[in-house]
Amino acid sequence: MNLNTIAQVKRPKSFDEIEWRDGHAFLAGGTWLFSEPQVTTDTLVDLEQFGWPALTVTPAGLEIAATAKIVELHDFKGPADWKAVPLFDKCVDAFLMSFKIWNAATVGGNICMSLPAGAMISLTAALEGVCTLWPREGKPREVSVVDFVTANHQNVLRKGELLRSIRLPAAALTKRFAMRQTSLTHLGRSAALIIATVKDDGSDFLLTITAATPRPVQLRFDRVPASEALRRAIDERLPPDGYFDDVHGSAAYKRHITHYLADQIRAELA
Ligand SMILES: Cc1cc2nc3c(=O)[nH]c(=O)nc-3n(C[C@H](O)[C@H](O)[C@H](O)COP(=O)(O)OP(=O)(O)OC[C@H]3O[C@@H](n4cnc5c(N)ncnc54)[C@H](O)[C@@H]3O)c2cc1C
């Protein structure tokens, strides 16, 4: 849609060029920004000219630029021992997808939207991602993806702060994984997207619950837990009203489905 409040689009080549003030908004893929009126925004700051490389493999893991497109993540082929890379595709498929989202939406834009059904949040949280944030003043800071999202459509970004990149550690990328996702309607928005990872020797089982909850919830176990222990741990962490109640599923439904899918994942990785 046309945004009739926008008076200017800035295309800076570096972060230092930006003189931030109220009314500015970062423009990434624009798939959300252009999907509804932005009445408090008069200037878009386009991130495209920064020219950051989308995906960089290093011995420490994978660095994903915030501006990396969903399609670039889909096309990524990692080193042979990164067994978790097929999870990228599975999470991309979990999107309520259109041509526009596939080709224009960015990984950073999805994380900054901080919606419960943000599939890039599910992916990067499950793979123990760490966000690098560039504040307006001072040094860059790092926040895990799990802690980045604080509630539905809320996160730790301060005014004018930019999400620069997300780093996935090699240790997480080499783990085995299992994932389950469900929606109330065919191709609908996720009601639950649950992922677990585990090391080859059965240690370090990490369960990440997303979409069913307003923000990602993570539970770590030394080894793959027994069914009852997993159920108990989820209930201890998530009270019945800790689930996200919306048109894509009631809290009670999401609680039920979380237990059901988490136990399937547990059995698959055991
Ligand atoms: C048909 C359709 C289906 C959708 N389905 C889903 C879905 O299933 N799940 C879901 O989560 N969302 C969905 N969305 C919402 C949205 O389009 C996506 O979340 C998308 O990934 C946003 O990415 P973008 O690059 O287009 O962000 P933009 O629209 O450009 O930006 C989104 C927000 O993030 C801010 N932002 C972007 N990048 C940065 C950055 N690097 N640092 C700081 N702030 C930044 C922007 O200022 C803006 O507030 C859907 C939208 C449409 C139109």
mmCIF file of N, CA and C in Angstrom, residues 176 197-205 221-225 269-270:
data_model
loop_
_atom_site.group_PDB
_atom_site.id
_atom_site.type_symbol
_atom_site.label_atom_id
_atom_site.label_comp_id
_atom_site.label_asym_id
_atom_site.label_seq_id
_atom_site.Cartn_x
_atom_site.Cartn_y
_atom_site.Cartn_z
ATOM 1 N N ARG A 176 21.920 -32.588 15.940
ATOM 2 C CA ARG A 176 20.741 -33.146 15.272
ATOM 3 C C ARG A 176 19.532 -32.316 15.708
ATOM 4 N N THR A 197 17.071 -29.609 19.621
ATOM 5 C CA THR A 197 18.371 -30.020 19.083
ATOM 6 C C THR A 197 19.053 -30.874 20.138
ATOM 7 N N VAL A 198 19.948 -31.754 19.684
ATOM 8 C CA VAL A 198 20.669 -32.614 20.618
ATOM 9 C C VAL A 198 22.011 -33.002 20.004
ATOM 10 N N LYS A 199 23.016 -33.194 20.834
ATOM 11 C CA LYS A 199 24.321 -33.632 20.317
ATOM 12 C C LYS A 199 24.236 -35.105 19.940
ATOM 13 N N ASP A 200 25.175 -35.549 19.111
ATOM 14 C CA ASP A 200 25.159 -36.940 18.629
ATOM 15 C C ASP A 200 25.172 -37.956 19.769
ATOM 16 N N ASP A 201 25.814 -37.606 20.883
ATOM 17 C CA ASP A 201 25.900 -38.562 22.000
ATOM 18 C C ASP A 201 24.670 -38.489 22.919
ATOM 19 N N GLY A 202 23.644 -37.774 22.493
ATOM 20 C CA GLY A 202 22.396 -37.708 23.277
ATOM 21 C C GLY A 202 22.424 -36.664 24.375
ATOM 22 N N SER A 203 23.498 -35.885 24.441
ATOM 23 C CA SER A 203 23.560 -34.851 25.496
ATOM 24 C C SER A 203 23.075 -33.508 24.948
ATOM 25 N N ASP A 204 22.880 -32.571 25.879
ATOM 26 C CA ASP A 204 22.525 -31.184 25.549
ATOM 27 C C ASP A 204 21.248 -31.098 24.701
ATOM 28 N N PHE A 205 20.173 -31.618 25.254
ATOM 29 C CA PHE A 205 18.860 -31.547 24.582
ATOM 30 C C PHE A 205 18.261 -30.170 24.854
ATOM 31 N N PHE A 221 18.180 -29.589 28.823
ATOM 32 C CA PHE A 221 18.354 -30.804 29.637
ATOM 33 C C PHE A 221 19.731 -31.394 29.327
ATOM 34 N N ASP A 222 20.347 -32.025 30.330
ATOM 35 C CA ASP A 222 21.659 -32.650 30.094
ATOM 36 C C ASP A 222 21.556 -33.744 29.045
ATOM 37 N N ARG A 223 20.434 -34.517 29.108
ATOM 38 C CA ARG A 223 20.213 -35.605 28.156
ATOM 39 C C ARG A 223 18.751 -35.562 27.720
ATOM 40 N N VAL A 224 18.401 -36.342 26.686
ATOM 41 C CA VAL A 224 17.004 -36.376 26.247
ATOM 42 C C VAL A 224 16.160 -36.853 27.432
ATOM 43 N N PRO A 225 15.196 -36.050 27.875
ATOM 44 C CA PRO A 225 14.440 -36.422 29.082
ATOM 45 C C PRO A 225 13.396 -37.500 28.790
ATOM 46 N N LEU A 269 14.177 -37.809 18.861
ATOM 47 C CA LEU A 269 15.611 -37.580 19.124
ATOM 48 C C LEU A 269 16.193 -38.522 20.165
ATOM 49 N N ALA A 270 15.317 -39.288 20.836
ATOM 50 C CA ALA A 270 15.804 -40.143 21.940
ATOM 51 C C ALA A 270 16.687 -41.256 21.386
#
